[in-house]
mmCIF file of C-alpha atoms and ligand atoms in Angstrom:
data_model
loop_
_atom_site.group_PDB
_atom_site.id
_atom_site.type_symbol
_atom_site.label_atom_id
_atom_site.label_comp_id
_atom_site.label_asym_id
_atom_site.label_seq_id
_atom_site.Cartn_x
_atom_site.Cartn_y
_atom_site.Cartn_z
ATOM 1 C CA UNK L 1 112.591 59.559 107.651
ATOM 2 C CA UNK L 2 114.577 61.893 109.939
ATOM 3 C CA UNK L 3 113.826 65.388 111.134
ATOM 4 C CA UNK L 4 116.282 67.761 109.295
ATOM 5 C CA UNK L 5 115.568 70.588 111.654
ATOM 6 C CA UNK L 6 116.973 68.306 114.458
ATOM 7 C CA UNK L 7 120.237 68.100 112.724
ATOM 8 C CA UNK L 8 123.268 70.314 113.808
ATOM 9 C CA UNK L 9 125.762 71.558 111.124
ATOM 10 C CA UNK L 10 128.265 69.038 112.392
ATOM 11 C CA UNK L 11 125.883 66.018 112.266
ATOM 12 C CA UNK L 12 124.781 67.219 108.750
ATOM 13 C CA UNK L 13 128.408 67.295 107.607
ATOM 14 C CA UNK L 14 128.881 63.548 108.828
ATOM 15 C CA UNK L 15 125.713 62.491 107.152
ATOM 16 C CA UNK L 16 126.778 64.147 103.785
ATOM 17 C CA UNK L 17 130.130 62.695 103.779
ATOM 18 C CA UNK L 18 128.540 59.310 104.230
ATOM 19 C CA UNK L 19 126.468 60.150 101.252
ATOM 20 C CA UNK L 20 129.517 60.934 99.157
ATOM 21 C CA UNK L 21 128.761 64.592 99.148
ATOM 22 C CA UNK L 22 131.109 67.574 99.784
ATOM 23 C CA UNK L 23 131.212 68.606 103.320
ATOM 24 C CA UNK L 24 130.537 72.331 102.467
ATOM 25 C CA UNK L 25 127.069 71.470 101.495
ATOM 26 C CA UNK L 26 126.295 71.179 105.214
ATOM 27 C CA UNK L 27 126.753 74.860 105.746
ATOM 28 C CA UNK L 28 124.499 75.606 102.794
ATOM 29 C CA UNK L 29 121.790 73.272 104.000
ATOM 30 C CA UNK L 30 121.929 74.532 107.594
ATOM 31 C CA UNK L 31 121.589 78.040 106.343
ATOM 32 C CA UNK L 32 118.445 77.184 104.568
ATOM 33 C CA UNK L 33 117.095 75.559 107.695
ATOM 34 C CA UNK L 34 117.790 78.656 109.759
ATOM 35 C CA UNK L 35 115.989 80.704 107.128
ATOM 36 C CA UNK L 36 112.934 78.551 107.936
ATOM 37 C CA UNK L 37 112.361 77.163 104.495
ATOM 38 C CA UNK L 38 109.809 74.265 104.465
ATOM 39 C CA UNK L 39 110.694 72.501 101.223
ATOM 40 C CA UNK L 40 113.844 71.111 99.538
ATOM 41 C CA UNK L 41 112.867 73.047 96.471
ATOM 42 C CA UNK L 42 113.833 76.232 98.055
ATOM 43 C CA UNK L 43 117.361 75.205 98.568
ATOM 44 C CA UNK L 44 118.245 76.747 95.179
ATOM 45 C CA UNK L 45 122.047 76.442 95.431
ATOM 46 C CA UNK L 46 121.945 72.619 95.967
ATOM 47 C CA UNK L 47 122.143 70.445 92.882
ATOM 48 C CA UNK L 48 118.698 68.881 92.057
ATOM 49 C CA UNK L 49 120.014 65.346 92.736
ATOM 50 C CA UNK L 50 121.051 66.233 96.352
ATOM 51 C CA UNK L 51 117.749 67.942 96.870
ATOM 52 C CA UNK L 52 115.909 64.749 95.691
ATOM 53 C CA UNK L 53 118.288 62.556 97.934
ATOM 54 C CA UNK L 54 117.666 64.811 100.866
ATOM 55 C CA UNK L 55 113.796 64.627 100.253
ATOM 56 C CA UNK L 56 114.020 60.707 100.461
ATOM 57 C CA UNK L 57 115.948 60.759 103.713
ATOM 58 C CA UNK L 58 114.557 63.688 105.578
ATOM 59 C CA UNK L 59 111.534 65.756 106.230
ATOM 60 C CA UNK L 60 111.688 69.497 106.759
ATOM 61 C CA UNK L 61 108.018 70.594 107.540
ATOM 62 C CA UNK L 62 108.030 69.119 111.139
ATOM 63 C CA UNK L 63 105.799 71.804 112.382
ATOM 64 C CA UNK L 64 102.858 73.389 110.557
ATOM 65 C CA UNK L 65 100.857 76.276 111.930
ATOM 66 C CA UNK L 66 97.248 75.254 111.358
ATOM 67 C CA UNK L 67 95.506 78.188 113.406
ATOM 68 C CA UNK L 68 96.412 81.486 114.869
ATOM 69 C CA UNK L 69 94.484 83.374 117.616
ATOM 70 C CA UNK L 70 95.381 87.145 117.819
ATOM 71 C CA UNK L 71 94.971 88.885 121.075
ATOM 72 C CA UNK L 72 94.218 92.588 121.222
ATOM 73 C CA UNK L 73 97.747 93.098 122.920
ATOM 74 C CA UNK L 74 99.387 91.720 119.807
ATOM 75 C CA UNK L 75 99.949 88.222 121.270
ATOM 76 C CA UNK L 76 99.504 85.387 118.933
ATOM 77 C CA UNK L 77 98.695 81.794 120.046
ATOM 78 C CA UNK L 78 99.594 79.298 117.278
ATOM 79 C CA UNK L 79 98.487 75.671 116.962
ATOM 80 C CA UNK L 80 101.357 73.656 115.558
ATOM 81 C CA UNK L 81 100.420 70.239 113.906
ATOM 82 C CA UNK L 82 103.297 67.838 114.021
ATOM 83 C CA UNK L 83 104.429 65.285 111.543
ATOM 84 C CA UNK L 84 102.472 62.478 113.391
ATOM 85 C CA UNK L 85 99.353 64.897 113.748
ATOM 86 C CA UNK L 86 99.991 65.623 117.411
ATOM 87 C CA UNK L 87 99.137 69.215 118.104
ATOM 88 C CA UNK L 88 101.136 71.543 120.431
ATOM 89 C CA UNK L 89 100.829 75.403 121.111
ATOM 90 C CA UNK L 90 103.313 78.195 120.955
ATOM 91 C CA UNK L 91 102.880 81.859 121.719
ATOM 92 C CA UNK L 92 104.310 84.730 120.112
ATOM 93 C CA UNK L 93 104.613 87.847 122.360
ATOM 94 C CA UNK L 94 105.948 91.423 121.815
ATOM 95 C CA UNK L 95 107.809 93.244 124.671
ATOM 96 C CA UNK L 96 109.730 96.554 124.865
ATOM 97 C CA UNK L 97 112.913 94.419 124.598
ATOM 98 C CA UNK L 98 111.812 92.451 121.461
ATOM 99 C CA UNK L 99 109.959 89.498 120.170
ATOM 100 C CA UNK L 100 109.472 86.505 122.608
ATOM 101 C CA UNK L 101 108.529 82.923 121.671
ATOM 102 C CA UNK L 102 106.964 80.710 124.296
ATOM 103 C CA UNK L 103 107.495 77.243 123.132
ATOM 104 C CA UNK L 104 106.393 73.739 124.142
ATOM 105 C CA UNK L 105 108.781 70.944 125.039
ATOM 106 C CA UNK L 106 106.422 67.958 125.118
ATOM 107 C CA UNK L 107 103.032 67.070 123.725
ATOM 108 C CA UNK L 108 101.028 67.564 126.857
ATOM 109 C CA UNK L 109 102.541 67.010 130.217
ATOM 110 C CA UNK L 110 102.551 64.459 132.953
ATOM 111 C CA UNK L 111 103.389 66.378 135.936
ATOM 112 C CA UNK L 112 99.743 67.157 136.838
ATOM 113 C CA UNK L 113 100.029 70.569 138.290
ATOM 114 C CA UNK L 114 96.497 71.196 139.429
ATOM 115 C CA UNK L 115 96.306 74.688 138.012
ATOM 116 C CA UNK L 116 97.599 73.809 134.565
ATOM 117 C CA UNK L 117 95.634 73.004 131.393
ATOM 118 C CA UNK L 118 98.586 71.484 129.494
ATOM 119 C CA UNK L 119 98.450 68.305 131.745
ATOM 120 C CA UNK L 120 94.686 67.613 131.418
ATOM 121 C CA UNK L 121 95.283 65.033 128.788
ATOM 122 C CA UNK L 122 98.508 63.625 130.085
ATOM 123 C CA UNK L 123 101.694 63.516 127.897
ATOM 124 C CA UNK L 124 101.827 61.764 124.684
ATOM 125 C CA UNK L 125 105.492 62.223 123.629
ATOM 126 C CA UNK L 126 108.670 64.322 123.942
ATOM 127 C CA UNK L 127 109.354 66.861 121.291
ATOM 128 C CA UNK L 128 112.589 66.663 119.157
ATOM 129 C CA UNK L 129 114.989 69.471 119.450
ATOM 130 C CA UNK L 130 114.184 70.185 115.750
ATOM 131 C CA UNK L 131 110.338 70.524 116.746
ATOM 132 C CA UNK L 132 111.212 73.135 119.267
ATOM 133 C CA UNK L 133 113.475 75.037 116.605
ATOM 134 C CA UNK L 134 110.555 74.564 114.162
ATOM 135 C CA UNK L 135 108.126 76.376 116.438
ATOM 136 C CA UNK L 136 110.538 79.455 116.288
ATOM 137 C CA UNK L 137 111.150 79.171 112.549
ATOM 138 C CA UNK L 138 107.375 79.008 111.758
ATOM 139 C CA UNK L 139 106.737 81.952 114.120
ATOM 140 C CA UNK L 140 109.360 83.983 112.352
ATOM 141 C CA UNK L 141 107.871 83.065 108.943
ATOM 142 C CA UNK L 142 104.397 84.093 109.878
ATOM 143 C CA UNK L 143 105.093 87.319 111.683
ATOM 144 C CA UNK L 144 108.141 88.280 109.471
ATOM 145 C CA UNK L 145 110.125 89.167 112.601
ATOM 146 C CA UNK L 146 113.085 87.722 114.381
ATOM 147 C CA UNK L 147 112.668 86.134 117.673
ATOM 148 C CA UNK L 148 115.224 87.273 120.199
ATOM 149 C CA UNK L 149 113.950 85.796 123.466
ATOM 150 C CA UNK L 150 112.648 82.242 124.133
ATOM 151 C CA UNK L 151 110.909 81.071 127.141
ATOM 152 C CA UNK L 152 110.345 77.232 127.385
ATOM 153 C CA UNK L 153 107.229 77.438 129.199
ATOM 154 C CA UNK L 154 104.506 76.013 126.844
ATOM 155 C CA UNK L 155 103.266 72.526 127.323
ATOM 156 C CA UNK L 156 105.583 70.046 128.833
ATOM 157 C CA UNK L 157 108.239 69.873 131.545
ATOM 158 C CA UNK L 158 111.471 70.626 129.659
ATOM 159 C CA UNK L 159 113.738 68.808 132.228
ATOM 160 C CA UNK L 160 111.640 65.653 131.786
ATOM 161 C CA UNK L 161 112.864 65.983 128.068
ATOM 162 C CA UNK L 162 116.346 66.674 129.083
ATOM 163 C CA UNK L 163 118.433 65.463 126.233
ATOM 164 C CA UNK L 164 116.386 67.282 123.424
ATOM 165 C CA UNK L 165 115.864 70.388 125.405
ATOM 166 C CA UNK L 166 119.627 70.723 126.050
ATOM 167 C CA UNK L 167 120.198 70.154 122.202
ATOM 168 C CA UNK L 168 117.570 72.721 121.514
ATOM 169 C CA UNK L 169 119.418 75.312 123.800
ATOM 170 C CA UNK L 170 122.655 74.730 122.044
ATOM 171 C CA UNK L 171 121.194 74.875 118.568
ATOM 172 C CA UNK L 172 119.209 78.094 119.379
ATOM 173 C CA UNK L 173 122.677 79.658 120.556
ATOM 174 C CA UNK L 174 124.620 78.324 117.782
ATOM 175 C CA UNK L 175 126.486 81.391 116.022
ATOM 176 C CA UNK L 176 125.735 80.116 112.599
ATOM 177 C CA UNK L 177 122.175 79.473 113.604
ATOM 178 C CA UNK L 178 119.600 81.648 115.407
ATOM 179 C CA UNK L 179 122.477 82.947 117.392
ATOM 180 C CA UNK L 180 120.449 83.769 120.418
ATOM 181 C CA UNK L 181 122.100 84.783 123.548
ATOM 182 C CA UNK L 182 121.808 82.127 126.343
ATOM 183 C CA UNK L 183 120.759 84.966 128.670
ATOM 184 C CA UNK L 184 117.766 85.499 126.581
ATOM 185 C CA UNK L 185 116.556 81.904 127.122
ATOM 186 C CA UNK L 186 114.482 81.051 130.105
ATOM 187 C CA UNK L 187 113.547 77.431 131.103
ATOM 188 C CA UNK L 188 110.868 76.817 133.535
ATOM 189 C CA UNK L 189 110.606 73.748 135.626
ATOM 190 C CA UNK L 190 108.264 72.373 138.333
ATOM 191 C CA UNK L 191 111.350 71.283 140.266
ATOM 192 C CA UNK L 192 113.105 68.073 138.970
ATOM 193 C CA UNK L 193 115.873 68.080 141.429
ATOM 194 C CA UNK L 194 118.454 65.769 139.821
ATOM 195 C CA UNK L 195 118.002 67.310 136.395
ATOM 196 C CA UNK L 196 118.413 70.898 137.901
ATOM 197 C CA UNK L 197 121.752 69.772 139.212
ATOM 198 C CA UNK L 198 122.745 68.091 135.946
ATOM 199 C CA UNK L 199 121.688 71.355 134.161
ATOM 200 C CA UNK L 200 123.886 73.336 136.604
ATOM 201 C CA UNK L 201 126.961 71.207 135.693
ATOM 202 C CA UNK L 202 126.388 72.336 132.065
ATOM 203 C CA UNK L 203 127.096 75.883 133.342
ATOM 204 C CA UNK L 204 124.905 77.623 130.725
ATOM 205 C CA UNK L 205 124.065 81.044 131.119
ATOM 206 C CA UNK L 206 120.218 80.539 130.465
ATOM 207 C CA UNK L 207 117.796 81.716 133.225
ATOM 208 C CA UNK L 208 116.272 78.956 135.310
ATOM 209 C CA UNK L 209 112.683 79.609 136.533
ATOM 210 C CA UNK L 210 111.382 77.471 139.309
ATOM 211 C CA UNK L 211 107.573 77.100 139.633
ATOM 212 C CA UNK L 212 107.304 77.365 143.293
ATOM 213 C CA UNK L 213 103.754 78.646 144.017
ATOM 214 C CA UNK L 214 103.596 77.743 147.643
ATOM 215 C CA UNK L 215 106.299 78.242 150.437
ATOM 216 C CA UNK L 216 104.990 75.340 152.497
ATOM 217 C CA UNK L 217 105.634 71.652 151.730
ATOM 218 C CA UNK L 218 102.177 70.207 152.592
ATOM 219 C CA UNK L 219 100.415 72.916 150.601
ATOM 220 C CA UNK L 220 102.669 72.749 147.693
ATOM 221 C CA UNK L 221 102.072 69.056 147.308
ATOM 222 C CA UNK L 222 98.336 69.692 146.906
ATOM 223 C CA UNK L 223 99.088 71.887 143.911
ATOM 224 C CA UNK L 224 102.069 70.167 142.372
ATOM 225 C CA UNK L 225 102.468 66.282 142.889
ATOM 226 C CA UNK L 226 106.095 66.481 141.911
ATOM 227 C CA UNK L 227 106.798 68.042 145.340
ATOM 228 C CA UNK L 228 105.928 64.664 146.912
ATOM 229 C CA UNK L 229 109.002 63.356 145.158
ATOM 230 C CA UNK L 230 111.351 66.248 145.616
ATOM 231 C CA UNK L 231 110.579 68.229 148.782
ATOM 232 C CA UNK L 232 111.200 71.869 149.164
ATOM 233 C CA UNK L 233 114.322 71.552 151.004
ATOM 234 C CA UNK L 234 116.018 69.419 148.316
ATOM 235 C CA UNK L 235 114.687 71.821 145.714
ATOM 236 C CA UNK L 236 116.281 74.851 147.578
ATOM 237 C CA UNK L 237 119.545 72.895 147.765
ATOM 238 C CA UNK L 238 119.493 72.267 144.066
ATOM 239 C CA UNK L 239 118.748 75.967 143.458
ATOM 240 C CA UNK L 240 121.739 76.829 145.605
ATOM 241 C CA UNK L 241 123.839 74.391 143.601
ATOM 242 C CA UNK L 242 122.606 76.056 140.296
ATOM 243 C CA UNK L 243 123.593 79.403 141.522
ATOM 244 C CA UNK L 244 126.999 78.289 142.657
ATOM 245 C CA UNK L 245 127.705 76.681 139.376
ATOM 246 C CA UNK L 246 126.374 79.297 136.999
ATOM 247 C CA UNK L 247 126.297 82.495 139.203
ATOM 248 C CA UNK L 248 122.999 83.152 137.537
ATOM 249 C CA UNK L 249 120.110 84.713 139.378
ATOM 250 C CA UNK L 250 117.079 82.242 139.699
ATOM 251 C CA UNK L 251 113.500 83.276 139.125
ATOM 252 C CA UNK L 252 110.861 81.778 141.443
ATOM 253 C CA UNK L 253 107.456 81.828 139.594
ATOM 254 C CA UNK L 254 104.631 82.253 142.161
ATOM 255 C CA UNK L 255 101.053 81.923 140.836
ATOM 256 C CA UNK L 256 98.823 83.901 143.293
ATOM 257 C CA UNK L 257 95.653 81.971 143.965
ATOM 258 C CA UNK L 258 92.906 83.689 146.087
ATOM 259 C CA UNK L 259 92.549 82.033 149.422
ATOM 260 C CA UNK L 260 95.258 79.460 148.975
ATOM 261 C CA UNK L 261 98.737 81.253 148.859
ATOM 262 C CA UNK L 262 98.148 85.060 148.709
ATOM 263 C CA UNK L 263 97.863 86.040 152.314
ATOM 264 C CA UNK L 264 100.566 87.954 154.328
ATOM 265 C CA UNK L 265 101.691 84.886 156.095
ATOM 266 C CA UNK L 266 102.519 83.265 152.866
ATOM 267 C CA UNK L 267 104.536 86.254 151.613
ATOM 268 C CA UNK L 268 106.571 86.125 154.862
ATOM 269 C CA UNK L 269 107.025 82.287 154.579
ATOM 270 C CA UNK L 270 108.054 82.735 150.947
ATOM 271 C CA UNK L 271 110.571 85.299 151.887
ATOM 272 C CA UNK L 272 112.037 83.256 154.715
ATOM 273 C CA UNK L 273 112.387 80.220 152.351
ATOM 274 C CA UNK L 274 114.304 82.095 149.584
ATOM 275 C CA UNK L 275 116.206 84.521 151.936
ATOM 276 C CA UNK L 276 119.783 84.888 151.188
ATOM 277 C CA UNK L 277 119.372 83.368 147.529
ATOM 278 C CA UNK L 278 120.412 85.202 144.308
ATOM 279 C CA UNK L 279 116.934 85.224 143.389
ATOM 280 C CA UNK L 280 113.968 87.128 141.856
ATOM 281 C CA UNK L 281 110.174 86.583 142.418
ATOM 282 C CA UNK L 282 107.834 86.687 139.532
ATOM 283 C CA UNK L 283 104.225 86.919 140.826
ATOM 284 C CA UNK L 284 101.601 85.636 138.392
ATOM 285 C CA UNK L 285 97.937 86.450 139.235
ATOM 286 C CA UNK L 286 96.572 83.127 138.300
ATOM 287 C CA UNK L 287 94.687 82.735 135.018
ATOM 288 C CA UNK L 288 91.498 80.870 135.233
ATOM 289 C CA UNK L 289 91.152 77.414 133.513
ATOM 290 C CA UNK L 290 87.653 76.399 133.044
ATOM 291 C CA UNK L 291 88.015 72.951 134.596
ATOM 292 C CA UNK L 292 89.517 74.399 137.782
ATOM 293 C CA UNK L 293 88.116 76.767 140.408
ATOM 294 C CA UNK L 294 91.119 79.085 140.951
ATOM 295 C CA UNK L 295 90.742 82.821 140.984
ATOM 296 C CA UNK L 296 93.334 85.665 141.158
ATOM 297 C CA UNK L 297 93.429 87.732 144.329
ATOM 298 C CA UNK L 298 92.147 91.425 144.206
ATOM 299 C CA UNK L 299 94.764 93.771 142.952
ATOM 300 C CA UNK L 300 95.374 95.408 146.416
ATOM 301 C CA UNK L 301 96.259 92.073 147.769
ATOM 302 C CA UNK L 302 98.689 91.400 144.941
ATOM 303 C CA UNK L 303 100.374 94.655 145.510
ATOM 304 C CA UNK L 304 100.612 94.081 149.199
ATOM 305 C CA UNK L 305 102.176 90.701 148.652
ATOM 306 C CA UNK L 306 104.736 92.170 146.479
ATOM 307 C CA UNK L 307 105.419 95.173 148.912
ATOM 308 C CA UNK L 308 106.053 92.720 151.823
ATOM 309 C CA UNK L 309 108.838 90.787 149.711
ATOM 310 C CA UNK L 310 110.346 94.116 148.636
ATOM 311 C CA UNK L 311 110.032 96.392 151.624
ATOM 312 C CA UNK L 312 110.565 94.066 154.476
ATOM 313 C CA UNK L 313 112.907 91.561 152.832
ATOM 314 C CA UNK L 314 114.464 93.351 150.025
ATOM 315 C CA UNK L 315 113.624 90.660 147.570
ATOM 316 C CA UNK L 316 113.506 91.788 143.902
ATOM 317 C CA UNK L 317 109.967 91.177 142.728
ATOM 318 C CA UNK L 318 107.799 91.795 139.772
ATOM 319 C CA UNK L 319 104.212 91.120 138.805
ATOM 320 C CA UNK L 320 103.977 89.471 135.624
ATOM 321 C CA UNK L 321 102.178 91.511 132.919
ATOM 322 C CA UNK L 322 99.983 88.896 131.332
ATOM 323 C CA UNK L 323 99.607 88.709 127.659
ATOM 324 C CA UNK L 324 97.088 86.847 125.704
ATOM 325 C CA UNK L 325 94.717 85.817 128.280
ATOM 326 C CA UNK L 326 91.791 86.768 126.123
ATOM 327 C CA UNK L 327 92.821 84.069 123.766
ATOM 328 C CA UNK L 328 93.763 81.349 126.544
ATOM 329 C CA UNK L 329 97.516 81.943 125.673
ATOM 330 C CA UNK L 330 98.646 83.033 129.109
ATOM 331 C CA UNK L 331 100.551 80.764 131.513
ATOM 332 C CA UNK L 332 98.922 77.612 132.508
ATOM 333 C CA UNK L 333 96.231 77.875 129.860
ATOM 334 C CA UNK L 334 98.089 76.133 126.982
ATOM 335 C CA UNK L 335 96.817 72.571 126.218
ATOM 336 C CA UNK L 336 97.336 69.914 123.640
ATOM 337 C CA UNK L 337 93.845 70.208 122.137
ATOM 338 C CA UNK L 338 92.989 69.577 118.710
ATOM 339 C CA UNK L 339 91.630 72.445 116.491
ATOM 340 C CA UNK L 340 87.933 71.362 116.838
ATOM 341 C CA UNK L 341 88.150 71.738 120.604
ATOM 342 C CA UNK L 342 89.449 75.253 120.286
ATOM 343 C CA UNK L 343 86.893 76.253 117.807
ATOM 344 C CA UNK L 344 83.897 74.730 119.843
HETATM 345 S S1 SF4 J 1 102.878 73.762 134.962
HETATM 346 FE FE1 SF4 J 1 104.455 72.926 133.654
HETATM 347 S S2 SF4 J 1 105.102 71.095 134.752
HETATM 348 FE FE2 SF4 J 1 103.174 71.706 135.575
HETATM 349 S S3 SF4 J 1 101.731 70.487 134.506
HETATM 350 FE FE3 SF4 J 1 101.757 72.558 133.398
HETATM 351 S S4 SF4 J 1 103.273 72.240 131.859
HETATM 352 FE FE4 SF4 J 1 103.515 70.552 133.258
#
């Protein structure tokens, strides 16, 4: 059986013609998918015979929310059970500018960033584009709201699942689908240099966020093993290429860890590393993960770090307002754990 939510309107049209059906049915089916229906019975304007036929070829319920954890700030972490019983997490957040979905792109992650819970059990498999869409559909169903921003920052390295991630972005921006603005989609990567260049060539208007976390090569390697494969100089060249192709400002994510990368010297080194780039820095006081001994710096040091970047180097900098840290939904805290682990 195939995942119906991974079909585009065009691929559906072809499949229906092969089945001897009229092409206009593709539009009808696609509209139901986008409405987030989870059964073929709900597709009321299709003849019963077609609904039955679809039910034999496709499944629709690719993602089922099994648990929800609500934060005091309105953030909701959702456990999604996939068709093969794998479990992923997604997070619903409310900001001034609307509803944001943080979605996963893989079951777990193999990148082994030392501060991240998503990688603790390795990576089981890539998600299909339809399973990324499914996280949004289910989120909309449960909250009765419309998602207008998406961050691909849940478990997984999206550029390690390049084909399905790109398909997801195109589906999410499809005018007859969710119709999201590409500018409202942020893709976060630990720094896969060839894929960043490949993405640049697509010339999409999405926001690229680079998980940088340290301005010095040897120290970054301790935090992020991928840095051994793609060094900082190559990563910065890929970022320049991305900007040149897309004219989009790149965000550098910088998790502040007390005693590791939070000193004045690090702020200066960071500024020198990204000087002259069309860039923004997002400082993220690290969220503790119980298996790791990382702590966020004191708030005066966080403010000082920001001030150095802004006042001395004129680099646009924000401190991320963390949502959902009381339910382990904040950055670096997502994991592919089963429900029993969460409850225990
Ligand atoms: S930070 Fe991202 S790339 Fe690194 S291990 Fe976690 S999910 Fe993977």
